mmCIF file of C-alpha atoms in Angstrom:
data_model
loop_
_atom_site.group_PDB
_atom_site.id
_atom_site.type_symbol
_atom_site.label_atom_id
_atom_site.label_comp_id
_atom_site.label_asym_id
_atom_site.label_seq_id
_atom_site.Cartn_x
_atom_site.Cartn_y
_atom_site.Cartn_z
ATOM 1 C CA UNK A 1 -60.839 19.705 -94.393
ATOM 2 C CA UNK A 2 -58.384 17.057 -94.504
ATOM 3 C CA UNK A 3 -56.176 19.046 -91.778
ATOM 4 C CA UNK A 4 -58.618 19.541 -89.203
ATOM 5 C CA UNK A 5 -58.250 15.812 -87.846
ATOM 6 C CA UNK A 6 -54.310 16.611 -87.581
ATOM 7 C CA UNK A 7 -55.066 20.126 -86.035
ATOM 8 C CA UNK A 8 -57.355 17.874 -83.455
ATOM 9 C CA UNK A 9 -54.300 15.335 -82.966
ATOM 10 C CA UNK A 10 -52.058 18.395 -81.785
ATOM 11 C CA UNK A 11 -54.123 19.802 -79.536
ATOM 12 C CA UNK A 12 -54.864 16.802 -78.023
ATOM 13 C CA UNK A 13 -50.807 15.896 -77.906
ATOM 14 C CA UNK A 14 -50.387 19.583 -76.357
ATOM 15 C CA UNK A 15 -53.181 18.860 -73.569
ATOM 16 C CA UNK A 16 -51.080 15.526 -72.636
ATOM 17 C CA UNK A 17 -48.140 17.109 -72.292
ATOM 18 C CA UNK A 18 -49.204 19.917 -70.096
ATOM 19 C CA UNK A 19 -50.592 17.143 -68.459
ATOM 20 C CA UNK A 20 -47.242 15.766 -67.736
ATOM 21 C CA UNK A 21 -45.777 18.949 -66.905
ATOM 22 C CA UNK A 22 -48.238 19.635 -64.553
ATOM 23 C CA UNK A 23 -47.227 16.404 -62.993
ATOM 24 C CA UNK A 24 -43.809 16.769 -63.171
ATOM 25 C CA UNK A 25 -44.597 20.079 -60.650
ATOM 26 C CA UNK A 26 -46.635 18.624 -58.349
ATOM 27 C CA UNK A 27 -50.344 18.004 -59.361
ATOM 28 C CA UNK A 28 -52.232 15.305 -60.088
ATOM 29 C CA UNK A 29 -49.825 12.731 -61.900
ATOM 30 C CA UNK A 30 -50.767 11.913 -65.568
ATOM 31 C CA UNK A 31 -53.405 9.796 -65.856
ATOM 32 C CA UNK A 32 -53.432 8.494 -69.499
ATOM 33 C CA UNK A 33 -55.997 7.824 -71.863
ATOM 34 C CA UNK A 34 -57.194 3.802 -70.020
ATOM 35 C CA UNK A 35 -57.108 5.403 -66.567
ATOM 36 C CA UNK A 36 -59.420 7.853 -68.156
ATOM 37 C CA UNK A 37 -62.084 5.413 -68.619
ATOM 38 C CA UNK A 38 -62.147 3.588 -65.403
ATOM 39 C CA UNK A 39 -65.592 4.056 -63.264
ATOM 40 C CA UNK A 40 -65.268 4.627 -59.168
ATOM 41 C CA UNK A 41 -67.898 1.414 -59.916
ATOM 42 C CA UNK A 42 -65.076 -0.480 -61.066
ATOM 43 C CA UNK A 43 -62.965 0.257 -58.200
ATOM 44 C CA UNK A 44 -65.419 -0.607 -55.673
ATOM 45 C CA UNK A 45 -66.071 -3.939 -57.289
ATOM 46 C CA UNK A 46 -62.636 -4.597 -57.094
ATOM 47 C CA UNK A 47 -62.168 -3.543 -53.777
ATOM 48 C CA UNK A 48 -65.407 -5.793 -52.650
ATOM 49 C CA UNK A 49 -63.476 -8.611 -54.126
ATOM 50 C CA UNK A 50 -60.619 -7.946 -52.578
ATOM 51 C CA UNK A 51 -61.752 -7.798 -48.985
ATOM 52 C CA UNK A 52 -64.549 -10.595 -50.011
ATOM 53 C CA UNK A 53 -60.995 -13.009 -50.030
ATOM 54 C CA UNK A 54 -59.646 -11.457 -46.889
ATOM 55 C CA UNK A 55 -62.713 -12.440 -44.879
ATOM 56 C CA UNK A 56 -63.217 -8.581 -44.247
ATOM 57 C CA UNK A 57 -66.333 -8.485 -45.842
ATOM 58 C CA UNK A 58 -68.900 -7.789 -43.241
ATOM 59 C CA UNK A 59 -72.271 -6.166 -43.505
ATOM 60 C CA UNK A 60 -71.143 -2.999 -42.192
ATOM 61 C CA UNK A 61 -69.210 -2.707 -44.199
ATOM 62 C CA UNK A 62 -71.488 -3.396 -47.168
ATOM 63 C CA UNK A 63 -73.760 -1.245 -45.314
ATOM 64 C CA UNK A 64 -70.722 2.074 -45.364
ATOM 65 C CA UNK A 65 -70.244 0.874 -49.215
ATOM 66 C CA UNK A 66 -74.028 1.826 -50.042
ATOM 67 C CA UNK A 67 -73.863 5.604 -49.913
ATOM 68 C CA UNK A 68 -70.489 5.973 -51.252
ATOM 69 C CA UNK A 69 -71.535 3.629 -54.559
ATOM 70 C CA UNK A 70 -74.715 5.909 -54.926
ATOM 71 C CA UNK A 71 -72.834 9.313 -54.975
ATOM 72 C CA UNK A 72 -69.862 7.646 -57.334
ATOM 73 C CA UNK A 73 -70.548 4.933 -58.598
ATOM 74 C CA UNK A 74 -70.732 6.461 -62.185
ATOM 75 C CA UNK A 75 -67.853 9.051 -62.234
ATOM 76 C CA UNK A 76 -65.199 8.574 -64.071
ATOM 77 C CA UNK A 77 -62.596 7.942 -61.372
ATOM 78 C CA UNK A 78 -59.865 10.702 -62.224
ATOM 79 C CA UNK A 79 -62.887 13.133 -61.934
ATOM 80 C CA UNK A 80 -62.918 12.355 -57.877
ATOM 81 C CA UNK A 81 -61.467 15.370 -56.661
ATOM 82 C CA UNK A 82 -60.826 16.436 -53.074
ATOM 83 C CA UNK A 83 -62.850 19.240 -53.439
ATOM 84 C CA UNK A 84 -65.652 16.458 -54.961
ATOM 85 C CA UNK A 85 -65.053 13.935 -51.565
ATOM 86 C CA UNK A 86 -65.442 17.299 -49.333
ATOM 87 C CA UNK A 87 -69.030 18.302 -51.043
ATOM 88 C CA UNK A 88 -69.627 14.533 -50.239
ATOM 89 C CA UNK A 89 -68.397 14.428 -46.651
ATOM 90 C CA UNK A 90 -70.694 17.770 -46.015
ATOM 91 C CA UNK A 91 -73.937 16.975 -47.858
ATOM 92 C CA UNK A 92 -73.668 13.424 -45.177
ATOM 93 C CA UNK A 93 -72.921 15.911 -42.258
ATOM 94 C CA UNK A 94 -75.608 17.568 -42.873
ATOM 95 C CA UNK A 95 -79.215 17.405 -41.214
ATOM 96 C CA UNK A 96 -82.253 16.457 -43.617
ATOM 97 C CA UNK A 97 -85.553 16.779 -43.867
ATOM 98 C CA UNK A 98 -88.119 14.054 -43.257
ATOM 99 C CA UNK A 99 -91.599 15.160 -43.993
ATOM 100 C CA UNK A 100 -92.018 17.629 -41.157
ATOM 101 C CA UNK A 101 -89.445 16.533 -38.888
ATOM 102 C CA UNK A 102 -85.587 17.099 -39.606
ATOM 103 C CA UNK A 103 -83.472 14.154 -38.467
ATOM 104 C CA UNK A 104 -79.635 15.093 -38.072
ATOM 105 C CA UNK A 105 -76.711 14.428 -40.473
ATOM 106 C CA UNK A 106 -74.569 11.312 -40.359
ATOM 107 C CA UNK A 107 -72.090 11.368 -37.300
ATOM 108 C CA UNK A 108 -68.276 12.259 -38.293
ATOM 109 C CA UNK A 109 -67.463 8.677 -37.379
ATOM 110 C CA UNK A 110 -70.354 7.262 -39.814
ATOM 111 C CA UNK A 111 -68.553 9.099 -42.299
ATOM 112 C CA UNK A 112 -64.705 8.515 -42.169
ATOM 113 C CA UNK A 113 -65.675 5.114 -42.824
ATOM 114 C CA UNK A 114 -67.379 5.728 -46.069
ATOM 115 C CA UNK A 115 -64.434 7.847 -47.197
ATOM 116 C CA UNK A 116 -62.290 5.459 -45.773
ATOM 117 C CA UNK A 117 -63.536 2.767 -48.690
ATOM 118 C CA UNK A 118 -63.181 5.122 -51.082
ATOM 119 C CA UNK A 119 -59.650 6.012 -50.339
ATOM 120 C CA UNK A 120 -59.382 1.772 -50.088
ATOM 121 C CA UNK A 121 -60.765 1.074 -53.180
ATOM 122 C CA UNK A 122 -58.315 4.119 -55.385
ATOM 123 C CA UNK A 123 -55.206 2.805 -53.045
ATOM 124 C CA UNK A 124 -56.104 -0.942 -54.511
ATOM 125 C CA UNK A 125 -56.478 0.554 -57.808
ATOM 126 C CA UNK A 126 -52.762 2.088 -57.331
ATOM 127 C CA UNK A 127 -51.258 -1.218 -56.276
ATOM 128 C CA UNK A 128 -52.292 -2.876 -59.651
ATOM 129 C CA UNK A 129 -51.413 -0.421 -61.791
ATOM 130 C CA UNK A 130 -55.291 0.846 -62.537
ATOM 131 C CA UNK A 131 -54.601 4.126 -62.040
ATOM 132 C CA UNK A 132 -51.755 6.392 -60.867
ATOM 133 C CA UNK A 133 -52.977 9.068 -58.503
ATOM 134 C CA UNK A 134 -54.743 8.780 -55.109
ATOM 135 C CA UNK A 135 -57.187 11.620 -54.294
ATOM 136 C CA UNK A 136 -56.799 13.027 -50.779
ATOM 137 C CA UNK A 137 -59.274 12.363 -48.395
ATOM 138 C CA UNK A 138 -60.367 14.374 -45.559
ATOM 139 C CA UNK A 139 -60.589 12.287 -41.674
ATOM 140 C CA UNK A 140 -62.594 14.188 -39.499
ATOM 141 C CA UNK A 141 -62.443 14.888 -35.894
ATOM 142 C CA UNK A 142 -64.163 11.876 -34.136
ATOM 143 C CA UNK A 143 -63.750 13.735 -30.408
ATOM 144 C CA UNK A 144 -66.742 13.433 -27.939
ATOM 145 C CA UNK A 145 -67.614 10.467 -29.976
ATOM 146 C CA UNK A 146 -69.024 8.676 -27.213
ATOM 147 C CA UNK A 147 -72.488 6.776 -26.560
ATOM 148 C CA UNK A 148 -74.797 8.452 -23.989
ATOM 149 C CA UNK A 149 -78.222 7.913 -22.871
ATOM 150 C CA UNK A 150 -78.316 4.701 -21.693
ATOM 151 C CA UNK A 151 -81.685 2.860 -21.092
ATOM 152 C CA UNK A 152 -82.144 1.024 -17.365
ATOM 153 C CA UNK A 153 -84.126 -2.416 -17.667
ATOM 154 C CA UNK A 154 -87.233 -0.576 -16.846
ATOM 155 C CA UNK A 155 -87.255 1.942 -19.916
ATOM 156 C CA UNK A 156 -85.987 -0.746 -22.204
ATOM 157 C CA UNK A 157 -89.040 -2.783 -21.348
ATOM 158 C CA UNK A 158 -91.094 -0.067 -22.005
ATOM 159 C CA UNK A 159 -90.164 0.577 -25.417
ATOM 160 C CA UNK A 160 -90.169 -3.040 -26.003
ATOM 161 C CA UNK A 161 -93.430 -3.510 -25.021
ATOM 162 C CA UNK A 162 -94.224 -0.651 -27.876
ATOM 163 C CA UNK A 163 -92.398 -2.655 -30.579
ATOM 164 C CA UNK A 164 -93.784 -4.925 -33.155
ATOM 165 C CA UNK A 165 -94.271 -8.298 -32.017
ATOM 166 C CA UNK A 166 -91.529 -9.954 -34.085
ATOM 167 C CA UNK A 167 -88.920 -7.172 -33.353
ATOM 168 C CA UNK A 168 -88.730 -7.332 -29.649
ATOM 169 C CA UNK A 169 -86.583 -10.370 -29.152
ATOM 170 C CA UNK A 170 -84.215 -8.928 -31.132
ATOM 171 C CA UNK A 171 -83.917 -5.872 -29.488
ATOM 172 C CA UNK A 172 -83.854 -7.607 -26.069
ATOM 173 C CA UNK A 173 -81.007 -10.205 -27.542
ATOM 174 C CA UNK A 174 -79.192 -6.798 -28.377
ATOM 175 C CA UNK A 175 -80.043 -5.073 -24.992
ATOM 176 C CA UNK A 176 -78.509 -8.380 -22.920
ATOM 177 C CA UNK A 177 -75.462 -8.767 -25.328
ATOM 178 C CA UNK A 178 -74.258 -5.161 -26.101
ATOM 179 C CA UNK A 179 -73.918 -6.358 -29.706
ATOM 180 C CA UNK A 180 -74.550 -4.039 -32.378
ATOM 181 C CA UNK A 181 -77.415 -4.555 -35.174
ATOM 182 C CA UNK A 182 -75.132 -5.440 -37.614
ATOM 183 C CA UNK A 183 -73.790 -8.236 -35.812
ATOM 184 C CA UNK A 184 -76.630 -9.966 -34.763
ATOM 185 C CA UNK A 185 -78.318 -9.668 -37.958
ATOM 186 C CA UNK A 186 -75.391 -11.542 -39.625
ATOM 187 C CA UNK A 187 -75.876 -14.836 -37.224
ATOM 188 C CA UNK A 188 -77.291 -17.870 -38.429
ATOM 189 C CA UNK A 189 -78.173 -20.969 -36.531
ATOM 190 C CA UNK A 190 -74.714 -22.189 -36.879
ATOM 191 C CA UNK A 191 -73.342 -19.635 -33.992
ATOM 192 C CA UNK A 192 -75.927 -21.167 -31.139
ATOM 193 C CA UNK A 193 -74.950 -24.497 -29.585
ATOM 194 C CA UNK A 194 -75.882 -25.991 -26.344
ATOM 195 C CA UNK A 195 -73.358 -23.510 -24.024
ATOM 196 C CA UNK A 196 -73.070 -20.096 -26.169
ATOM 197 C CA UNK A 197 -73.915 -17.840 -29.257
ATOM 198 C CA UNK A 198 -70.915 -16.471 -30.759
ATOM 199 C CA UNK A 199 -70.154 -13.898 -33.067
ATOM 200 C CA UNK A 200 -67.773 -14.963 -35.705
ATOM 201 C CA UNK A 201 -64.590 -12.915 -36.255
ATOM 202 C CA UNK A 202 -66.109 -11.822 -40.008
ATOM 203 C CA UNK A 203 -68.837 -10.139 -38.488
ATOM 204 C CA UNK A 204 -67.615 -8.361 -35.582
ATOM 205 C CA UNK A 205 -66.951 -4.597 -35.994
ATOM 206 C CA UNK A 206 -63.331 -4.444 -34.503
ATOM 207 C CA UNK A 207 -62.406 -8.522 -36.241
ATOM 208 C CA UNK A 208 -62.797 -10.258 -32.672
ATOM 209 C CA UNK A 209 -64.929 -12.837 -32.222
ATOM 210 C CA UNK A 210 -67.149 -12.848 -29.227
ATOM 211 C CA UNK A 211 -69.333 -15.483 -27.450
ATOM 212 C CA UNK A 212 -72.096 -15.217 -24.350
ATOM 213 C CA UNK A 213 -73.311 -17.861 -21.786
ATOM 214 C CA UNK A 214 -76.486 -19.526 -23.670
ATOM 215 C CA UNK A 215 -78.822 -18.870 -20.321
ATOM 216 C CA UNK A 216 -81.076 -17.083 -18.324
ATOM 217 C CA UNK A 217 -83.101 -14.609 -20.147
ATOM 218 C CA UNK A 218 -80.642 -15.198 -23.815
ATOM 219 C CA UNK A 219 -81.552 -18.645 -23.070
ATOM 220 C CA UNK A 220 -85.254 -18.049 -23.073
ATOM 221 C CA UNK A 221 -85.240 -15.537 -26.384
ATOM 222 C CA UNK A 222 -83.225 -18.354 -28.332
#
């Protein structure tokens, strides 16, 4: 009895150092017995504090954070495989079912930003020594990613008119601006003076801030 703890302790030694041989030809480097313990939870709280201090911190990308903490939050973080991210990537690609209707999967652009943070958050873990691997990450194609089906004035007003009450000033603030719903949900009072609204670098998808002429019909919805 007394030499089953030491026959444990060997086999455990022999699994580390196929481990490191493994490493040593080419797969996933050694990840040691702390790394082992560190939640993909961990890593995206550290990466939300990290861009928190950069300013980079906007809502979508708190918004692209949400999935991606619901389908790892809780895995250990050297269990994130690339064959793990790729069951990911296709289970958001593809379409779901609503009650009777079937609404379609997340567009390949949606989703290289979710991945994106992930890969952000394991490359931050690498940097400060939390961990010594980086799983790969599939980008996909983002060709013929381009809007369509533009509304003239008249159709917008008629879906408008079909909106609830306390929705359609929004929705004509984005219509006249070209802003995206992210960005105007993220303004405060503090971005409308007498002469413009502005969108604050922070918020903005591409980091630029943006302003429009406080008048005519903007003038009338503020």
């Amino acid at each position: 009895l007394k030499l089953k703890p030491q026959r444990a302790k060997r086999a455990t030694q022999r699994a580390r150092l196929k481990e490191i041989g493994a490493e040593q030809l080419g797969a996933r480097p050694f990840a040691g017995p702390a790394a082992e313990k560190v939640l993909v939870g961990d890593l995206l709280d550290a990466l939300e504090g990290d861009l928190k201090l950069q300013g980079k911190l906007s809502p979508q990308v708190k918004a692209h954070l949400r999935p991606i903490r619901a389908a790892f939050e809780n895995l250990c973080a050297v269990a994130v495989t690339p064959e793990r991210i790729d069951a990911y990537i296709q289970e958001r690609l593809a379409p779901r079912q609503e009650g009777e209707a079937t609404s379609p999967g997340k567009a390949p652009s949606t989703v290289n930003r979710e991945t994106q943070l992930l890969h952000q958050a394991f490359r931050l873990a690498v940097d400060r020594g939390r961990l010594a691997f980086l799983p790969r990450v599939r980008h996909l194609s983002e060709v013929g990613n381009v809007r369509r089906g533009f509304f003239e004035r008249a159709e917008f007003d008629a879906v408008c008119e079909a909106l609830p009450v306390d929705l359609r000033d929004f929705a004509r603030f984005g219509y006249i601006t070209g802003w995206r719903k992210g960005e105007i949900a993220a303004m405060s009072w503090a971005d409308v003076d007498g002469e413009a609204v502005r969108l604050r670098a922070e918020d903005s998808k591409n980091r630029r801030g943006r302003s429009v002429p406080l008048e005519g019909d903007l003038w009338d919805i503020i």
